[in-house]
PDB file of C-alpha atoms in Angstrom:
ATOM      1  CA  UNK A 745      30.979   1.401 -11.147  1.00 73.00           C
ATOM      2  CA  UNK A 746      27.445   0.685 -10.801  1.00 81.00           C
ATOM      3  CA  UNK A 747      26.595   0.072  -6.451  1.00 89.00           C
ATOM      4  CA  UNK A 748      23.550  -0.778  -4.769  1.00 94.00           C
ATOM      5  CA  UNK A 749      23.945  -0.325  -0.861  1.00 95.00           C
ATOM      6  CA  UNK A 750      21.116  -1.502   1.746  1.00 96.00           C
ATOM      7  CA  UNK A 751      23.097  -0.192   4.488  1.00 95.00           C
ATOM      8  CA  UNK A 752      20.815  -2.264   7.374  1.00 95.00           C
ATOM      9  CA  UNK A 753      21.125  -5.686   7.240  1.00 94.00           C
ATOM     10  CA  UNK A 754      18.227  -6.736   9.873  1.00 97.00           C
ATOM     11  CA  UNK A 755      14.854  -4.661  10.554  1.00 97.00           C
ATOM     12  CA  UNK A 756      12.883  -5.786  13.207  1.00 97.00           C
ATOM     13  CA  UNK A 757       9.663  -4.432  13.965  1.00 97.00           C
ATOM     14  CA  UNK A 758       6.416  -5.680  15.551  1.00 97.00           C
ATOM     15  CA  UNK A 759       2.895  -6.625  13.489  1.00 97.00           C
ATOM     16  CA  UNK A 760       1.080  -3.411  12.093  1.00 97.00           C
ATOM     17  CA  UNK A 761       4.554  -1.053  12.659  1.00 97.00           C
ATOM     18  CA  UNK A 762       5.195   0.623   9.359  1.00 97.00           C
ATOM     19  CA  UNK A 763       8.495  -0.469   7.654  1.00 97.00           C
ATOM     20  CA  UNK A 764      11.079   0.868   5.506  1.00 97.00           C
ATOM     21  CA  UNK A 765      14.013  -0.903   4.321  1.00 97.00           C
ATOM     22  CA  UNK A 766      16.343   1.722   2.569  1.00 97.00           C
ATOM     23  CA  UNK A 767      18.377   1.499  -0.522  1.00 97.00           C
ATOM     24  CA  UNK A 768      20.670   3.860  -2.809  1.00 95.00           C
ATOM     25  CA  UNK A 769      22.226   3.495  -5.752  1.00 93.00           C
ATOM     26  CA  UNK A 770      25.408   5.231  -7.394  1.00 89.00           C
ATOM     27  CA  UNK A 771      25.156   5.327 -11.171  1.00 73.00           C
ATOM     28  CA  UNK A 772      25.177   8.494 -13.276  1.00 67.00           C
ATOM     29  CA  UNK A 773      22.472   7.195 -16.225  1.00 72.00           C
ATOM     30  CA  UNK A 774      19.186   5.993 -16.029  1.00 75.00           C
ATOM     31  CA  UNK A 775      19.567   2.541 -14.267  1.00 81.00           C
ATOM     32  CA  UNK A 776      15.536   0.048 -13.549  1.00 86.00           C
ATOM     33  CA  UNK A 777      15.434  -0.622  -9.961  1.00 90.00           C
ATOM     34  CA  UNK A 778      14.043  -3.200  -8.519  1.00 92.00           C
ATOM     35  CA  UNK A 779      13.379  -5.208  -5.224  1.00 94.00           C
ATOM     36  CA  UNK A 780      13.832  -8.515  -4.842  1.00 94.00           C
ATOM     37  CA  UNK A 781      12.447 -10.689  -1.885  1.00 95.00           C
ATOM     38  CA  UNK A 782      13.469 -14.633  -0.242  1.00 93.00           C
ATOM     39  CA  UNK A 783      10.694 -15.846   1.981  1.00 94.00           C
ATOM     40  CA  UNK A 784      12.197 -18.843   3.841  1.00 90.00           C
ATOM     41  CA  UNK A 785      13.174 -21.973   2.209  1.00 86.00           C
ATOM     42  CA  UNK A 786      11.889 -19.975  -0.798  1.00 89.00           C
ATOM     43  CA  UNK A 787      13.657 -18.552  -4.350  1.00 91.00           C
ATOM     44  CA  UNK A 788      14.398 -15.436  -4.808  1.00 93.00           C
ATOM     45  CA  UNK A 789      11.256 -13.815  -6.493  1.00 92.00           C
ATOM     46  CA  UNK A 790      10.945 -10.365  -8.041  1.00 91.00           C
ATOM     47  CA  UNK A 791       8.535  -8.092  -5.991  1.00 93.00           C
ATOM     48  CA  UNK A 792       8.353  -5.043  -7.652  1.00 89.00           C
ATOM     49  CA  UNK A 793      10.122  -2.975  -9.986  1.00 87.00           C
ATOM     50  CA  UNK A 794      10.469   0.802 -10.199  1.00 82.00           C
ATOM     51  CA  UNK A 795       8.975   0.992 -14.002  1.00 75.00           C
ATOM     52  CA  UNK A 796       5.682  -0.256 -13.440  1.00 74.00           C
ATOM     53  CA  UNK A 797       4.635   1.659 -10.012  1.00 71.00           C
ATOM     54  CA  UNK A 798       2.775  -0.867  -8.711  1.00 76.00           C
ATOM     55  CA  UNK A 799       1.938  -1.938  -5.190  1.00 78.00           C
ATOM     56  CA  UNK A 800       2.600  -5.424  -4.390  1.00 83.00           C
ATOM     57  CA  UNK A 801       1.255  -7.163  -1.040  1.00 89.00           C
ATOM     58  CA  UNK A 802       1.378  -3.335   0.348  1.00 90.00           C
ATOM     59  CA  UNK A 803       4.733  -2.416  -0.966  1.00 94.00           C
ATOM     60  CA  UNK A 804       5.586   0.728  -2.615  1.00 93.00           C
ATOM     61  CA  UNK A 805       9.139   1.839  -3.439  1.00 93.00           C
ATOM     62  CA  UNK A 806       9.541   5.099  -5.300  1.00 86.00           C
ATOM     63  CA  UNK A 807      12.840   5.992  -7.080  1.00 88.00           C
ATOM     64  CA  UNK A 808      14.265   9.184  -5.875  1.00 89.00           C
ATOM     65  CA  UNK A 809      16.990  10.437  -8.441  1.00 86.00           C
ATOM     66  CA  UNK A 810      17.928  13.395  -6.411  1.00 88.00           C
ATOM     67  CA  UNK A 811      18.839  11.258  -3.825  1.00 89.00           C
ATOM     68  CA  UNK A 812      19.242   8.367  -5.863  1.00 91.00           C
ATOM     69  CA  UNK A 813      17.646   6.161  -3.286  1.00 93.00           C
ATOM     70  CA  UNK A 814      14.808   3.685  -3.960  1.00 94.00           C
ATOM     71  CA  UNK A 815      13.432   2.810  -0.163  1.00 96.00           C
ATOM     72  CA  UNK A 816      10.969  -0.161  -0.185  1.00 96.00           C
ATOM     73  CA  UNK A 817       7.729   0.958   2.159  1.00 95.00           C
ATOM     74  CA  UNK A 818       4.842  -0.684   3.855  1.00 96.00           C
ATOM     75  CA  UNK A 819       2.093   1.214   6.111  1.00 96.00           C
ATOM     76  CA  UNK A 820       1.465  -2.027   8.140  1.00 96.00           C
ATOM     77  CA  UNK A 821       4.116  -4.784   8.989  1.00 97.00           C
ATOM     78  CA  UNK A 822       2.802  -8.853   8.959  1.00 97.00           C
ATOM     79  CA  UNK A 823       4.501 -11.613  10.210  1.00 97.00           C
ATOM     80  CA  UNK A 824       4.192 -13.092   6.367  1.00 96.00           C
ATOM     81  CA  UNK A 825       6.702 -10.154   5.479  1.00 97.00           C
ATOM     82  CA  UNK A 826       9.560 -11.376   7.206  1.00 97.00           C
ATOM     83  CA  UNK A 827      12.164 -12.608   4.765  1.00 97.00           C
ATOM     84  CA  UNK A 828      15.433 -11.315   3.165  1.00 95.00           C
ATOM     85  CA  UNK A 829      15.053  -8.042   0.506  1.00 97.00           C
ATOM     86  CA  UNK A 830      17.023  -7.374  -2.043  1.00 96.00           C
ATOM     87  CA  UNK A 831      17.430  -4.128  -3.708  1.00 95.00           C
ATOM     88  CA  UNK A 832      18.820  -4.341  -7.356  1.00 93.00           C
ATOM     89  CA  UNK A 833      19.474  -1.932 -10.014  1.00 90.00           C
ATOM     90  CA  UNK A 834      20.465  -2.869 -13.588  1.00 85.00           C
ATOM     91  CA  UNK A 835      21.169  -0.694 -16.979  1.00 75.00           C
ATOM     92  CA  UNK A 836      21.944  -3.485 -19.520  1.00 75.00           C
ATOM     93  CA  UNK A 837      21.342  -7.045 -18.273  1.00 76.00           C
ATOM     94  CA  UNK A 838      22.997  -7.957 -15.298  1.00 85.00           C
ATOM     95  CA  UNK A 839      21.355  -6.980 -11.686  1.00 89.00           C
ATOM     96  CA  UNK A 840      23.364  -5.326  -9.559  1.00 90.00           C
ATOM     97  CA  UNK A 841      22.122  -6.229  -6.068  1.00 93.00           C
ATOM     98  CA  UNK A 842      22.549  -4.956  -2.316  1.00 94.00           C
ATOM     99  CA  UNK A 843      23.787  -7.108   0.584  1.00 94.00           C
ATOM    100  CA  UNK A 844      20.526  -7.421   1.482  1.00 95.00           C
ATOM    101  CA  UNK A 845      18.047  -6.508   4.562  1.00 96.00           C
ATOM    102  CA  UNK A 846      16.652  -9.265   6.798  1.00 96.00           C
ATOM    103  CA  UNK A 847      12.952  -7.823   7.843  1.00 98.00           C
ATOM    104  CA  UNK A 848      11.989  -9.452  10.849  1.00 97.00           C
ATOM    105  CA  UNK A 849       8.464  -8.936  11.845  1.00 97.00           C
ATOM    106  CA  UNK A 850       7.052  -9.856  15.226  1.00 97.00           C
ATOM    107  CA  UNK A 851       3.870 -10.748  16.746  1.00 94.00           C
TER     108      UNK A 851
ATOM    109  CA  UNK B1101       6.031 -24.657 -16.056  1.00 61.00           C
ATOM    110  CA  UNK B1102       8.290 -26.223 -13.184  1.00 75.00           C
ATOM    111  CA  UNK B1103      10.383 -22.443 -13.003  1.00 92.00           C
ATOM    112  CA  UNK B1104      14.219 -22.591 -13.278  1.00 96.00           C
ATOM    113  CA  UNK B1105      15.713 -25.646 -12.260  1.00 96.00           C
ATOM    114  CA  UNK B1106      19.636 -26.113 -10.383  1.00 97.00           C
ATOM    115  CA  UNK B1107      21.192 -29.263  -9.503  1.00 96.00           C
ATOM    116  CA  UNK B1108      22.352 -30.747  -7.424  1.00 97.00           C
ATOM    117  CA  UNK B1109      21.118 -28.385  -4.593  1.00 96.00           C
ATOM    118  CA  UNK B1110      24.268 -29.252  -2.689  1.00 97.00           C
ATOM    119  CA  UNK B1111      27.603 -30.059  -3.718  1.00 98.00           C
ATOM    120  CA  UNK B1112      30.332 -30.787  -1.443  1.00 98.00           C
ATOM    121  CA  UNK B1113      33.895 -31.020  -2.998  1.00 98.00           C
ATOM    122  CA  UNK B1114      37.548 -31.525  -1.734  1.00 97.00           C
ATOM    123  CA  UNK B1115      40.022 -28.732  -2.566  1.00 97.00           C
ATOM    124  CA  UNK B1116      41.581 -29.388  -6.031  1.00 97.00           C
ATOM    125  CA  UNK B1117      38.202 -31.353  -7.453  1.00 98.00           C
ATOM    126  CA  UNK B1118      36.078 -30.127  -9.830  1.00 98.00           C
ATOM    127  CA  UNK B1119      32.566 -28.974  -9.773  1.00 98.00           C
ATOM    128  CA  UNK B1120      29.856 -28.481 -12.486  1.00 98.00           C
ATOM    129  CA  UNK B1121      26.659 -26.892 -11.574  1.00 98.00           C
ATOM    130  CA  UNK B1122      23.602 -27.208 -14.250  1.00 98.00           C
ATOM    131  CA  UNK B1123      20.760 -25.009 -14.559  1.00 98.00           C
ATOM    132  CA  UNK B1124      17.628 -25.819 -16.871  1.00 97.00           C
ATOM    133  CA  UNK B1125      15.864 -22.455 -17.777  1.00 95.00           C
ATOM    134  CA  UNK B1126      11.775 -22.297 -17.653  1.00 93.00           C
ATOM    135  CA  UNK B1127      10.345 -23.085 -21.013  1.00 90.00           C
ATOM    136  CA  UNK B1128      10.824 -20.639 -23.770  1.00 86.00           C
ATOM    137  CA  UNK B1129      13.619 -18.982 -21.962  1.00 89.00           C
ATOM    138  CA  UNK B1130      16.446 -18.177 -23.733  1.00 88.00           C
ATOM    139  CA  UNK B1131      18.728 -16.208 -22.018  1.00 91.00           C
ATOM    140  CA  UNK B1132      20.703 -17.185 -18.507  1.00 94.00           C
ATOM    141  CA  UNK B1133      22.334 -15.589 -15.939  1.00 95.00           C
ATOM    142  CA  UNK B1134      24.758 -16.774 -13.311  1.00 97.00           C
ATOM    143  CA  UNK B1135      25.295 -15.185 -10.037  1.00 96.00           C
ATOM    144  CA  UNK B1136      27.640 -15.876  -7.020  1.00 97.00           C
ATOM    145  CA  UNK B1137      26.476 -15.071  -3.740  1.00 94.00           C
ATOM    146  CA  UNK B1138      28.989 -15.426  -0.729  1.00 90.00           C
ATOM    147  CA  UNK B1139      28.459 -15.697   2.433  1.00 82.00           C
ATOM    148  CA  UNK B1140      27.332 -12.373   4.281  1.00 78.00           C
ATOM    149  CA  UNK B1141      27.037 -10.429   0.671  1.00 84.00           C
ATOM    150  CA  UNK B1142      24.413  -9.517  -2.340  1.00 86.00           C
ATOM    151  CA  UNK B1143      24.416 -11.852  -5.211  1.00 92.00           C
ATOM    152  CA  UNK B1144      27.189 -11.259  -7.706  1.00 94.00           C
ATOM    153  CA  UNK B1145      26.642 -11.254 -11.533  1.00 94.00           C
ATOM    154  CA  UNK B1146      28.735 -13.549 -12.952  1.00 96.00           C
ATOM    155  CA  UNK B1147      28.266 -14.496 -16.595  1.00 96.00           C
ATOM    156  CA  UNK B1148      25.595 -13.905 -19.401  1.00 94.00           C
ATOM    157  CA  UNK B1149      24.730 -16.399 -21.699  1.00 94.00           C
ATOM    158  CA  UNK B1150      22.242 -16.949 -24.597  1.00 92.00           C
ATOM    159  CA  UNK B1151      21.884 -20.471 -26.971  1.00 89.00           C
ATOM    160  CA  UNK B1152      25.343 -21.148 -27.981  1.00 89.00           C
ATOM    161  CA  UNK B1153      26.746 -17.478 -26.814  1.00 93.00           C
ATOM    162  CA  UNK B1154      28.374 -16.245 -23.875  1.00 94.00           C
ATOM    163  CA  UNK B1155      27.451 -12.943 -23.890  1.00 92.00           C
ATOM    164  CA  UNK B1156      28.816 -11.262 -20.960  1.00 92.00           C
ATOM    165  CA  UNK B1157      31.130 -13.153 -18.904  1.00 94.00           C
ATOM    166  CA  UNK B1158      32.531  -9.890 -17.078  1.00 92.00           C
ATOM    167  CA  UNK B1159      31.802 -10.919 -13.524  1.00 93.00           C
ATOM    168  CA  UNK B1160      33.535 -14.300 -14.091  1.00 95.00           C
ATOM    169  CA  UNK B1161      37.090 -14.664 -12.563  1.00 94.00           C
ATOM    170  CA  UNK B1162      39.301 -14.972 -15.477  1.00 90.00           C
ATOM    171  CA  UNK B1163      40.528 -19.233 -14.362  1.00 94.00           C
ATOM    172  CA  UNK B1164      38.913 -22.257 -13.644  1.00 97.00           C
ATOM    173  CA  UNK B1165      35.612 -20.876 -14.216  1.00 97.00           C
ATOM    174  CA  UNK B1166      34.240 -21.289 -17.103  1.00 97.00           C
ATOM    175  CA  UNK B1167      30.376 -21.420 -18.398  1.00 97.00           C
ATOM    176  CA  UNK B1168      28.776 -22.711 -21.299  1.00 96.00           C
ATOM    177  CA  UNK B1169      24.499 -22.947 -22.499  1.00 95.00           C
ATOM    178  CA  UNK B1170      24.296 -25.698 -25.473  1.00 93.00           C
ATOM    179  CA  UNK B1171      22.037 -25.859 -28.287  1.00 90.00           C
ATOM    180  CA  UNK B1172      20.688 -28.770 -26.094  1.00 90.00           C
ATOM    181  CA  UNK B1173      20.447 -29.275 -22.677  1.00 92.00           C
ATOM    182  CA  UNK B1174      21.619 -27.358 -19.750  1.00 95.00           C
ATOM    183  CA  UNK B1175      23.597 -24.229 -18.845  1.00 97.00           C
ATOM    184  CA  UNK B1176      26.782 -25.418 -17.332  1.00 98.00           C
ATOM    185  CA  UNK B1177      29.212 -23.485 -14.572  1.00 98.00           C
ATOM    186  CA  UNK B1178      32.232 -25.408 -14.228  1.00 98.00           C
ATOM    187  CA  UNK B1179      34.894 -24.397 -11.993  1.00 98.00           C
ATOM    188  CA  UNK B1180      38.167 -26.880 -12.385  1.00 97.00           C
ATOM    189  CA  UNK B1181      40.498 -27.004  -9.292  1.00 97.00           C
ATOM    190  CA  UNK B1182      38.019 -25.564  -6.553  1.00 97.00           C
ATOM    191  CA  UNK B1183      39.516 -23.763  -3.523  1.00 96.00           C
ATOM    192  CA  UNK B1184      37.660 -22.945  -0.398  1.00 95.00           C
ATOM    193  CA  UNK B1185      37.288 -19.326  -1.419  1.00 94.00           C
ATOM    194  CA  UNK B1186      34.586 -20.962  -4.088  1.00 96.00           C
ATOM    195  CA  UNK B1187      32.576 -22.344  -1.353  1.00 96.00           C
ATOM    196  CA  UNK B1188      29.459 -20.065  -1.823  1.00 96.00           C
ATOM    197  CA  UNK B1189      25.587 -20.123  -3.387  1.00 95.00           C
ATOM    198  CA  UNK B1190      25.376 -20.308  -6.954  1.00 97.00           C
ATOM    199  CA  UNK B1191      22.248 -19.190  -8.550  1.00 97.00           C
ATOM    200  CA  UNK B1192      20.571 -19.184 -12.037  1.00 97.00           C
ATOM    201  CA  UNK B1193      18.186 -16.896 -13.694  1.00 95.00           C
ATOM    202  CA  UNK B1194      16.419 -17.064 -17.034  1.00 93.00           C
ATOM    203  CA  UNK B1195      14.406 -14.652 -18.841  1.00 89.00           C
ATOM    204  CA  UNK B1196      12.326 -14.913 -22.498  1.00 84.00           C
ATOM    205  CA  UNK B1197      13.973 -11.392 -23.561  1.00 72.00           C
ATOM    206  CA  UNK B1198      17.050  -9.205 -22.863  1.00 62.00           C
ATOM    207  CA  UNK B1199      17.073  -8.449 -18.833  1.00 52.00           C
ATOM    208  CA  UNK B1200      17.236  -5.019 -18.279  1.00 51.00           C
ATOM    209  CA  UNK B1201      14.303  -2.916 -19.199  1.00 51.00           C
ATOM    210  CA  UNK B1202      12.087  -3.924 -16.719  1.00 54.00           C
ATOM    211  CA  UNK B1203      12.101  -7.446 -18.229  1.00 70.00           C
ATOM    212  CA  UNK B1204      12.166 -10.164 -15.169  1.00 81.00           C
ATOM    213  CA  UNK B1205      14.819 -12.879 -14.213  1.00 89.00           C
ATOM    214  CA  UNK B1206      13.548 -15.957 -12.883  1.00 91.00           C
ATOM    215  CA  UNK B1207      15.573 -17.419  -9.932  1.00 95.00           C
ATOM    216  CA  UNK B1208      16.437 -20.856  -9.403  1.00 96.00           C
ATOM    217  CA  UNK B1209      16.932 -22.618  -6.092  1.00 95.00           C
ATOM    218  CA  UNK B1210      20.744 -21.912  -5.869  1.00 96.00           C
ATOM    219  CA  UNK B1211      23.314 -24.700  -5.802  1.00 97.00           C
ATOM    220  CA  UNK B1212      25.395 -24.494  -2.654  1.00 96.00           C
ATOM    221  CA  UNK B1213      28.969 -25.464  -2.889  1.00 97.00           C
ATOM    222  CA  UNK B1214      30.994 -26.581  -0.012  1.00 97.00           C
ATOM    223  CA  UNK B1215      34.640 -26.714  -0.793  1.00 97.00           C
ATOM    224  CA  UNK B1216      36.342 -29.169   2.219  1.00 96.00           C
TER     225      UNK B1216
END
C-alpha cells in the first residue's frame, strides 16, 4: 500500500537556521509528490509539487527515487514559516498524506 | 472566487445522531474529494466524487457513511448513527480536472465534528 511517513512531528529552529523537514514514501511506480502547508487559522494550501521544480517562498524539495524520499528544504528559516507541513504523494487521485511536521521557527 | 466552502465549521452531535457535512466546490470545479483527519494523524482519503458519480469511495468505512455530489447543490457526507470514534476534522477538496498528475486540490476549511 501506498505510505507517506514524516517521521518528526515538530522542528524547531531559530530565524535564519536552515530547515529540513523529511519525508519518504513507499510505492513501487511512479507516484507526484507534493507538500502541503497550514499556516495558522489557515486552509490547507498546496506549496509545491515535485513535477514542476519550482521554488516557492524559498522552498525546494527534490524527489529522490533511490531513496524514495522527498525532504522539503529552506537555506534560511522566518518566523512566517512556522505552520504544519504536509507531505503527500498520489498516483491516481487521492493524496496520500504524512502525519505531518509542525515547523516552529523562533526569533 | 470565494475557494471551497464547508459548513457548518463545527458540529457537535450526541452519540446515535446523525450528521451531514456540505461542501460547495470553487466555481467550475467538478470533481470532490473527502478526507478524514483524526486527531494526532495525516488526512485520510475518504471518497471521490464527480457530478452525479461516486467515483472512488475506497477510503470510506463500509456503514453509516455515506456521500453523495448532486447535479445541484452541494457535496454531502452523511454519517447516520455517529459514535465518538467519528469525532474528527472533515475536509473537502475540489479540483477542475482529474487529481493526480500534478493537477491541484483545493482545501476547504474542514468541518470539525464533536461526537458527545
Amino acid at each position: 500500500a501506498q505510505r507517506v511517513t514524516q517521521p518528526e512531528k515538530l522542528l524547531s529552529v531559530f530565524k535564519g537556521a536552515p530547515v529540513e523537514l523529511k519525508c519518504n514514501y513507499s510505492y513501487s511506480g511512479s507516484p507526484e509528490l507534493f507538500w502541503y502547508v497550514q499556516y495558522s487559522r489557515q486552509r490547507l494550501q498546496l506549496l509545491l509539487r515535485h513535477i514542476s521544480r519550482e521554488s516557492i517562498k524559498g522552498f525546494t524539495a527534490d524527489l529522490n527515487k533511490g531513496e524514495t524520499s522527498f525532504h522539503l528544504k529552506k537555506p534560511f528559516a522566518q518566523e512566517e514559516d512556522s505552520a504544519m507541513y504536509y507531505c503527500a504523494s498520489t498516483n491516481t487521485d487521492k493524496l496520500i498524506f504524512g502525519t505531518g511536521t509542525r515547523l516552529q521557527v523562533f526569533p | 472566487n470565494a475557494g471551497v466552502m464547508q459548513n457548518p465549521r463545527h458540529l457537535v452531535r450526541r452519540r446515535g445522531q446523525e450528521a451531514r457535512l456540505r461542501c460547495s466546490p470553487m466555481k467550475g470545479h467538478s470533481h470532490v474529494y473527502w478526507y478524514r483527519q483524526l486527531p494526532e494523524e495525516g488526512l485520510k482519503f475518504m471518497v471521490y466524487l464527480q457530478k452525479e458519480n461516486i467515483i472512488d469511495e475506497s477510503g470510506m468505512p463500509k456503514e453509516r457513511f455515506s456521500a453523495e455530489f448532486p447535479k445541484e447543490g452541494p457535496s454531502i457526507l452523511r454519517i447516520q448513527q455517529v459514535v465518538r470514534g467519528d469525532s474528527a476534522a472533515y475536509f473537502c477538496a475540489s479540483s477542475p480536472f482529474t487529481g493526480g498528475a500534478g493537477y491541484e486540490q483545493y482545501f476547504g476549511p474542514g468541518t470539525r465534528l464533536t461526537v458527545t
